[in-house]
XYZ file of C-alpha atoms in Angstrom:
557
model
C -28.385 177.159 151.100
C -31.821 175.653 150.511
C -33.812 172.958 152.190
C -37.343 171.714 151.788
C -39.984 172.591 154.345
C -42.274 169.614 154.947
C -44.456 170.595 157.906
C -45.223 174.298 158.244
C -46.886 175.840 161.219
C -50.621 175.714 161.233
C -52.505 178.534 159.486
C -56.160 178.306 160.424
C -56.553 174.524 160.450
C -56.739 171.982 163.246
C -55.217 169.411 160.918
C -51.523 169.344 160.151
C -50.764 170.865 156.775
C -48.168 169.046 154.707
C -46.277 170.977 152.025
C -44.041 169.880 149.176
C -41.753 172.393 147.492
C -41.313 175.247 149.975
C -37.859 176.855 150.124
C -35.751 178.139 152.997
C -32.690 180.237 152.138
C -29.997 181.069 154.651
C -26.869 183.144 154.249
C -25.436 186.621 154.682
C -26.266 189.492 152.363
C -29.567 188.117 151.079
C -32.372 190.577 150.345
C -34.962 189.483 152.920
C -38.351 189.710 151.210
C -41.676 189.149 152.943
C -44.237 187.961 150.390
C -47.670 188.700 151.855
C -51.019 187.385 150.679
C -53.515 189.519 152.633
C -55.942 186.699 153.245
C -55.892 183.202 154.724
C -53.259 180.544 154.048
C -55.980 178.528 152.273
C -56.790 181.394 149.890
C -53.191 182.442 149.315
C -51.881 178.988 148.557
C -54.770 178.500 146.101
C -53.445 181.472 144.085
C -51.139 180.622 141.191
C -50.120 184.278 140.999
C -48.889 184.237 144.604
C -47.084 180.939 144.091
C -45.461 182.261 140.902
C -44.048 185.324 142.687
C -42.671 183.059 145.433
C -40.979 180.797 142.873
C -39.494 183.606 140.761
C -38.221 185.557 143.783
C -36.491 182.530 145.283
C -34.881 181.697 141.947
C -32.974 184.993 142.227
C -29.690 184.161 143.941
C -29.603 187.292 146.097
C -33.182 187.022 147.395
C -34.658 185.063 150.307
C -38.449 185.188 149.949
C -40.692 184.052 152.807
C -44.480 183.894 153.103
C -46.953 185.719 155.333
C -50.735 185.446 155.559
C -53.575 187.178 157.357
C -54.038 186.307 161.022
C -56.992 184.067 161.664
C -60.103 185.560 163.355
C -59.545 185.834 167.090
C -55.748 186.068 166.730
C -55.618 189.759 165.835
C -53.349 191.913 168.028
C -52.140 188.826 169.912
C -48.802 188.833 168.124
C -47.108 190.303 165.097
C -47.447 188.428 161.799
C -44.731 185.782 161.507
C -43.012 184.278 158.480
C -44.073 180.755 157.621
C -40.499 179.776 156.765
C -38.426 181.270 159.585
C -40.826 182.751 162.145
C -39.361 186.246 161.730
C -41.709 189.211 162.182
C -42.662 191.441 159.263
C -40.578 194.415 160.413
C -37.388 192.314 160.239
C -37.490 192.202 156.431
C -35.941 194.563 153.890
C -38.984 194.472 151.607
C -42.663 193.725 152.148
C -44.207 192.569 148.883
C -48.005 192.327 148.855
C -49.591 190.073 146.223
C -53.247 191.093 145.837
C -55.686 189.189 143.662
C -58.938 190.717 144.924
C -59.905 194.257 145.941
C -61.688 192.948 149.048
C -58.238 192.274 150.514
C -57.224 195.951 150.424
C -58.378 196.404 154.015
C -56.438 193.294 155.041
C -53.264 194.903 153.712
C -53.778 197.798 156.117
C -54.669 195.410 158.948
C -51.417 193.478 158.471
C -49.320 196.658 158.522
C -51.077 197.757 161.704
C -50.514 194.384 163.391
C -46.812 194.620 162.488
C -46.551 198.114 164.053
C -45.533 199.576 160.697
C -46.925 203.075 159.949
C -49.833 202.707 157.544
C -49.096 205.676 155.296
C -46.035 205.735 153.085
C -45.378 209.346 154.098
C -45.080 208.317 157.775
C -42.445 205.635 157.204
C -38.684 206.232 157.220
C -35.425 204.394 156.490
C -35.892 202.093 159.488
C -39.038 200.548 157.995
C -39.209 197.942 155.236
C -39.923 199.097 151.699
C -43.628 198.394 151.039
C -44.340 197.146 147.505
C -47.578 195.848 146.020
C -48.585 193.996 142.879
C -51.158 191.543 141.599
C -54.123 191.829 139.283
C -56.203 193.933 141.709
C -53.437 196.548 141.610
C -53.151 196.815 137.857
C -56.921 197.180 137.588
C -56.975 200.137 140.007
C -54.255 200.744 142.606
C -55.599 204.111 143.803
C -57.651 203.016 146.871
C -54.447 201.775 148.541
C -51.918 204.131 146.893
C -51.297 206.206 150.071
C -50.186 203.030 151.889
C -47.736 201.833 149.215
C -44.179 203.013 148.511
C -44.187 201.504 145.024
C -46.444 199.330 142.876
C -45.123 196.795 140.381
C -47.890 196.705 137.788
C -48.065 193.755 135.440
C -47.002 190.142 135.240
C -44.338 189.069 137.717
C -42.147 187.506 135.023
C -41.664 190.995 133.525
C -40.918 192.826 136.765
C -39.230 190.940 139.582
C -35.742 190.446 138.128
C -35.473 194.139 137.233
C -36.775 195.235 140.612
C -34.353 193.136 142.649
C -31.470 194.117 140.352
C -32.252 197.761 141.094
C -32.768 197.357 144.842
C -29.902 198.268 147.132
C -29.811 198.722 150.893
C -27.012 201.264 150.428
C -29.279 203.793 148.694
C -31.712 205.681 150.913
C -35.357 204.870 150.318
C -36.375 208.286 148.984
C -33.583 208.351 146.402
C -34.346 204.787 145.355
C -38.047 205.513 144.855
C -37.303 208.606 142.780
C -35.524 206.428 140.221
C -37.944 203.496 140.158
C -40.307 204.596 137.392
C -37.391 205.500 135.108
C -35.512 202.258 135.716
C -38.387 199.757 135.784
C -41.266 199.841 133.268
C -44.456 199.097 135.212
C -43.239 200.697 138.454
C -45.617 203.284 139.950
C -44.564 205.440 142.907
C -47.669 207.322 144.117
C -45.668 209.925 146.063
C -44.096 211.205 142.832
C -47.425 212.334 141.392
C -50.090 214.933 141.970
C -53.369 215.523 140.184
C -51.785 218.515 138.436
C -49.104 216.429 136.701
C -50.517 214.010 134.092
C -48.589 210.770 133.739
C -48.998 207.256 132.405
C -47.765 203.871 133.633
C -47.574 201.037 131.128
C -48.681 197.761 132.681
C -46.200 195.023 131.767
C -47.225 191.845 129.954
C -45.302 188.932 128.504
C -45.420 189.073 124.715
C -45.943 185.311 124.499
C -45.797 182.248 126.738
C -43.344 180.183 124.707
C -40.767 180.055 127.508
C -43.164 180.163 130.466
C -44.962 177.597 132.595
C -47.335 178.682 135.362
C -48.124 175.882 137.779
C -48.113 174.947 141.443
C -44.778 175.612 143.167
C -45.810 174.383 146.607
C -48.235 171.474 146.791
C -50.243 171.585 149.997
C -53.186 169.889 151.649
C -54.337 173.215 153.073
C -56.016 174.819 150.052
C -59.422 174.974 148.436
C -58.012 172.500 145.877
C -56.561 170.015 148.376
C -53.396 168.337 147.037
C -54.295 169.426 143.488
C -51.464 170.446 141.162
C -52.719 173.551 139.335
C -51.647 174.415 135.776
C -52.592 177.567 133.875
C -53.495 176.819 130.243
C -53.913 180.339 128.830
C -53.967 183.928 130.030
C -57.073 185.957 129.352
C -60.280 185.109 127.525
C -61.268 185.776 123.905
C -65.030 186.077 124.455
C -65.195 189.672 125.691
C -68.036 189.493 128.232
C -68.485 193.180 129.005
C -68.513 192.812 132.795
C -65.326 190.715 132.992
C -61.913 192.293 133.526
C -60.015 189.164 132.450
C -61.309 189.473 128.904
C -59.878 192.995 128.530
C -56.798 193.502 130.721
C -55.265 190.303 129.336
C -56.194 191.031 125.730
C -55.092 189.505 123.458
C -55.285 186.086 125.144
C -52.024 184.149 125.132
C -51.818 180.374 124.960
C -49.294 178.182 126.770
C -47.733 175.702 124.328
C -48.992 172.164 124.893
C -45.403 170.992 125.472
C -45.108 173.370 128.439
C -48.303 171.970 129.937
C -47.130 168.384 129.379
C -43.916 169.252 131.216
C -45.919 170.684 134.115
C -48.009 167.498 134.259
C -44.780 165.482 134.363
C -43.636 167.610 137.318
C -46.702 166.471 139.276
C -45.910 162.766 138.812
C -45.264 161.092 142.137
C -46.519 164.111 144.111
C -50.286 163.838 143.654
C -52.923 162.180 141.489
C -54.940 165.387 140.920
C -54.429 168.020 138.212
C -56.468 171.231 138.056
C -56.479 173.220 134.808
C -56.898 176.947 135.436
C -57.877 179.821 133.145
C -60.863 181.949 132.180
C -61.298 180.004 128.938
C -59.834 176.516 129.306
C -61.757 175.011 126.386
C -60.357 177.652 124.011
C -56.908 176.097 124.165
C -56.469 174.542 120.696
C -54.849 171.410 122.180
C -57.140 170.927 125.170
C -58.266 167.470 123.987
C -54.647 166.254 123.694
C -53.786 167.837 127.049
C -56.655 166.037 128.776
C -55.678 162.755 127.143
C -52.088 163.231 128.324
C -53.264 163.774 131.895
C -55.629 160.794 131.844
C -52.944 158.604 130.265
C -50.767 159.327 133.308
C -53.642 158.396 135.646
C -54.414 161.870 136.908
C -57.870 162.969 137.986
C -58.650 166.182 136.096
C -60.660 169.209 137.140
C -61.357 172.542 135.439
C -61.772 176.009 136.930
C -64.483 176.964 134.426
C -66.011 175.714 131.184
C -68.404 177.523 128.861
C -71.616 175.685 127.987
C -71.015 176.197 124.261
C -67.470 174.781 124.528
C -68.376 171.698 126.539
C -67.229 168.960 124.188
C -67.834 165.257 124.709
C -64.071 164.874 125.330
C -64.108 167.407 128.173
C -67.190 165.860 129.726
C -65.559 162.452 129.392
C -62.432 163.706 131.152
C -64.548 165.033 134.015
C -66.519 161.796 134.252
C -63.362 159.665 134.226
C -62.000 161.848 137.032
C -65.102 161.181 139.164
C -66.179 164.844 139.112
C -69.649 165.066 140.664
C -70.369 168.809 140.327
C -70.086 170.938 137.188
C -70.506 174.685 136.810
C -72.459 176.448 134.070
C -72.468 180.258 133.984
C -75.376 181.626 131.914
C -74.911 184.935 133.848
C -78.304 186.174 132.591
C -81.660 184.510 132.058
C -82.811 186.193 128.853
C -81.189 186.254 125.439
C -81.623 190.049 125.489
C -79.439 190.396 128.580
C -76.900 187.929 127.255
C -76.620 190.186 124.196
C -76.199 193.218 126.465
C -73.314 191.604 128.348
C -71.932 189.887 125.207
C -72.322 186.410 126.685
C -72.477 184.549 123.420
C -74.228 181.371 124.520
C -77.851 180.520 123.841
C -80.487 178.498 125.663
C -79.850 175.435 123.517
C -76.161 175.410 124.573
C -77.144 175.576 128.246
C -79.802 172.861 128.098
C -77.642 170.588 125.959
C -74.740 170.979 128.409
C -77.071 170.093 131.289
C -78.328 166.951 129.559
C -74.878 165.715 128.592
C -73.296 166.413 131.979
C -75.971 164.561 133.944
C -76.002 161.740 131.418
C -72.266 161.268 131.988
C -72.776 160.823 135.730
C -72.046 164.400 136.867
C -75.175 164.669 138.965
C -74.838 168.139 140.574
C -74.946 171.473 138.773
C -73.920 174.929 139.932
C -75.434 177.836 137.964
C -73.971 181.348 138.083
C -76.259 184.339 137.501
C -75.754 188.071 137.946
C -78.369 190.620 138.961
C -78.293 194.405 138.677
C -76.556 194.359 135.289
C -76.619 197.541 133.181
C -79.893 198.054 131.240
C -81.533 195.141 133.096
C -85.321 195.036 133.521
C -87.564 193.014 135.835
C -88.500 190.727 132.962
C -84.850 189.701 132.756
C -84.961 188.600 136.399
C -88.095 186.563 135.760
C -86.194 185.017 132.855
C -83.621 183.656 135.358
C -86.460 181.797 137.064
C -87.808 180.434 133.775
C -84.387 179.337 132.523
C -83.672 177.612 135.837
C -86.970 175.726 135.558
C -86.080 174.603 132.024
C -82.667 173.458 133.225
C -84.355 171.609 136.103
C -86.727 169.884 133.676
C -83.856 168.574 131.540
C -81.875 167.773 134.673
C -84.756 165.771 136.163
C -85.599 163.883 132.978
C -81.992 162.809 132.462
C -81.476 162.045 136.188
C -84.477 159.693 136.218
C -82.945 157.687 133.391
C -79.743 157.423 135.418
C -81.824 156.614 138.547
C -79.872 159.149 140.572
C -80.964 162.723 141.243
C -78.509 165.402 142.370
C -78.916 169.063 143.232
C -78.935 172.330 141.311
C -77.377 175.275 143.174
C -77.897 178.834 141.987
C -75.141 181.275 142.843
C -76.621 184.770 142.474
C -74.167 187.670 142.528
C -74.776 191.421 142.307
C -73.081 193.078 139.334
C -70.048 195.145 140.337
C -68.557 197.512 137.717
C -64.909 196.744 137.059
C -62.143 199.060 135.801
C -60.850 198.548 132.260
C -64.088 196.921 131.080
C -66.896 198.355 128.915
C -69.042 198.536 132.062
C -66.544 200.669 134.005
C -68.873 203.650 133.535
C -71.977 201.807 134.791
C -73.565 202.249 138.197
C -74.135 199.518 140.737
C -77.776 199.168 141.737
C -78.721 200.071 145.291
C -79.492 197.405 147.869
C -83.255 197.945 147.787
C -83.464 197.227 144.057
C -81.142 194.235 144.394
C -83.158 192.797 147.295
C -86.320 193.023 145.205
C -84.617 191.072 142.422
C -83.386 188.426 144.841
C -86.948 188.047 146.138
C -88.312 187.595 142.599
C -85.933 184.653 142.089
C -86.602 183.173 145.551
C -90.360 183.359 145.135
C -90.201 181.958 141.629
C -88.182 178.912 142.695
C -89.437 178.243 146.216
C -91.625 175.318 145.099
C -88.986 173.799 142.808
C -87.422 170.745 144.475
C -83.685 170.035 144.507
C -82.833 173.675 143.740
C -80.812 175.641 146.290
C -79.888 179.309 146.099
C -76.877 181.182 147.443
C -76.774 184.976 147.272
C -73.600 187.008 147.764
C -73.899 189.490 150.619
C -75.282 192.731 149.171
C -73.476 194.740 151.854
C -70.133 193.136 150.985
C -70.801 193.680 147.284
C -71.209 197.413 147.925
C -67.868 197.492 149.749
C -66.303 195.547 146.877
C -67.613 198.151 144.416
C -66.089 200.996 146.440
C -62.712 199.259 146.550
C -62.883 198.498 142.815
C -63.850 201.989 141.666
C -62.508 204.402 144.274
C -59.712 206.950 144.093
C -57.124 207.835 146.759
C -59.811 209.270 149.060
C -60.938 205.669 149.536
C -57.801 205.103 151.628
C -59.310 207.313 154.358
C -62.441 205.143 154.366
C -60.367 201.940 154.539
C -58.555 203.282 157.628
C -61.854 204.310 159.198
C -63.357 200.882 158.446
C -60.408 199.180 160.134
C -61.109 201.150 163.329
C -64.894 201.444 163.328
C -66.259 198.906 160.834
C -67.484 199.318 157.269
C -71.034 200.401 158.125
C -69.808 203.388 160.120
C -67.094 204.294 157.586
C -69.477 204.286 154.633
C -72.208 206.135 156.553
C -69.778 208.920 157.514
C -68.731 209.256 153.855
C -72.086 208.489 152.237
C -72.029 211.263 149.598
C -68.591 210.223 148.327
C -69.407 206.489 148.433
C -72.692 206.951 146.579
C -70.990 209.000 143.877
C -68.408 206.262 143.360
C -70.743 203.265 143.577
C -74.238 204.246 142.478
C -73.791 206.948 139.815
C -73.276 206.162 136.141
C -70.301 208.072 134.723
C -70.077 209.823 131.396
C -67.684 208.131 128.974
C -65.903 211.507 128.712
C -65.334 211.798 132.469
C -61.881 210.997 133.894
C -61.554 207.784 135.888
C -59.078 207.156 138.740
C -57.228 204.461 136.780
C -56.932 206.358 133.479
C -53.172 206.733 134.008
C -52.748 202.958 133.501
C -52.003 201.709 130.000
C -53.570 198.240 129.955
C -53.185 197.937 126.150
C -56.914 198.173 125.289
C -58.002 201.647 124.196
C -60.575 203.507 126.250
C -62.363 204.407 122.996
C -62.845 200.711 122.228
C -64.361 200.127 125.681
C -66.677 203.114 125.176
C -67.873 201.699 121.843
C -68.603 198.394 123.570
C -70.615 200.223 126.230
C -72.710 201.844 123.498
C -73.232 198.455 121.819
C -74.440 197.088 125.158
C -77.112 199.815 125.298
C -78.122 198.800 121.783
C -78.236 195.103 122.758
C -75.645 194.309 120.100
C -73.118 191.511 120.342
C -69.434 191.683 119.421
C -67.249 188.972 117.962
C -64.675 187.279 120.188
C -61.046 188.362 120.020
C -59.617 186.480 117.009
C -56.351 185.867 118.926
C -54.197 186.981 116.005
C -51.359 189.491 115.843
C -52.694 192.784 117.206
C -50.816 194.749 114.546
C -52.985 192.938 112.004
C -56.299 193.259 113.830
C -56.030 196.763 115.413
C -59.613 196.731 116.716
C -59.007 197.404 120.391
C -55.347 198.365 120.847
C-alpha cells in the first residue's frame, strides 16, 4: 500500500516543508530499508543520487525504503535518529543504506551509528543489528577510510546494483553467510571483512553502458532544499574535458548522454508541480541537443537554471535561456589565473573565452558573477597566484564597462578553494600544500584586490580542506582517526596522528607506489592517469574525450 506524504516533520527549518512525491509503504514481509544521507535534509534532498536510490528501492515490490538525515546541531544525543516517513528508529530496520556523495560526510556516518546505539565497527555487530551498506560516488572513489564501519559496499551506479542486492537479501540467512556470498553474486559488491592486505583482489565498479532507458530527475519535490521547489534533471553523466583535478571527468569516462526524449519526458513530469527546472551535470553545454532542450523548457513556461557552464561553451542561446529565466548570478570557473596553469590542469579555456563570457552575461542582464579559482595546484608558482589577481581585474574592467552601459552594476564574488588531490585522477599522486603556503597565497589575492570595488572574496576553510584531503586519500587506518575526531574533535585527532596524516596529505607519491583504492576498477587505466600527470609537469594539454565507442578509441581504458 502506498500513499503520498505531503507534510513531513521539520528537518532544520522553522518553516513548514512541503513535499510532493514521497512514498509510504505498509504491509507484512517488506524489507525495511533505512536510506541515510549523512548530512542535513537540505543537502540530502538536493542530491539526485540520493533521490534516485529512494525511487529505485521503493519501486521494488518487496522493499519499503524510508529516509534518515543527520541530526541538526544541538539535537545530538537527545534522541535516536527517526525515519522521516514513519518515525521508526534506525535500529528497527533490516538494512541501513548510506548514500554518500562527499567524503566530508564520512564522520557523519559514524555519528549517526553512534546516535542510534549501533556498534560502529562491523566486527562488533551481530545478527540483532541491521546490515550496514554504503554506496555513492564518495565510496567508489575511495571506500577505505570507512571500510571498518561497513558490512558491504555497493560500488557503482544504483541502477546496476539495487535490484540484484535486494533479490539476494534474505532475513533467513545469517549475516555472516550472506556477506560471504555477496561479492560472488553481485558485481560491484565489496565486503571489507573478506580481505586482508596479503590477498590481492579487484572490485569492478558498475556503470550503465548507456542511458537510453534511463531518466535521472527529482523524485520528491520539496521547498526545503538549496534549489527550492526546483525540479532537477540530469543531462549527461561525466565530462569530456578531462581537467586533471576533477574526478567526474575520469570515473565517469566515457561521458554518457541522456537522449533528448528522456529529458523532454522529465520536463513533462514537472508540469503542474513547479515552474522551475534545474539542469544538472558537469558539462551541461556538451549535450548535443541542449539548445532544443532549453527551447522545450522555455516553451512550457519553465524558468531554467544550470549547475555549471564552461566559459567557452556559453552560447547566445544558453545566455538567452538564463536571461529569460530571470537568472541574476552566473558562475564562471577559470580555476587558474595564468594560461600556464590552465595548461597544467588541462582547463582548455583561454582569457578571451572568459572575458567574452563576462561581457555577454552582463549585457544580457545577468549582473552578478561568481568566479571559481583554485590555489595550491601541482607545479603552481607565486606568479600564477598573482595572475589570479590580474585576471580578476581584467574581468572587473569588462564587467564595469558593460554594467555602465546597462546602468546597473552588480557584484563579482571570488570563491577560492585549496586544491585537494582526488583518487582516480591524474593528480592522485600529488601533495596538498600545507596551510602556511596556502595562507600566503590567499593573502596575495586579498592584498591584490583589496582596493577593487564590487569584488568580494570567499575562501574555503583551510583546516576543513586538510580534513577533506585525509578523508579523500586515506586508507583503513583513517577509520581510527575518524572515531577519535568524533570523541575529541579533528584538531586533537590529527595532532595525535600527525606523522600518518602528513604522509597521506602532504607528501607526493611515486606513480609506482600502491594507493589504497588500487583494488577498484573504475574503467580508466592507472597508466593513462600517470601519463596525464607527466603531461601536467610538462605543461602540455590533452584533447577532450571524443565520446565515441571505447573499443575504437582505446586511449584510456
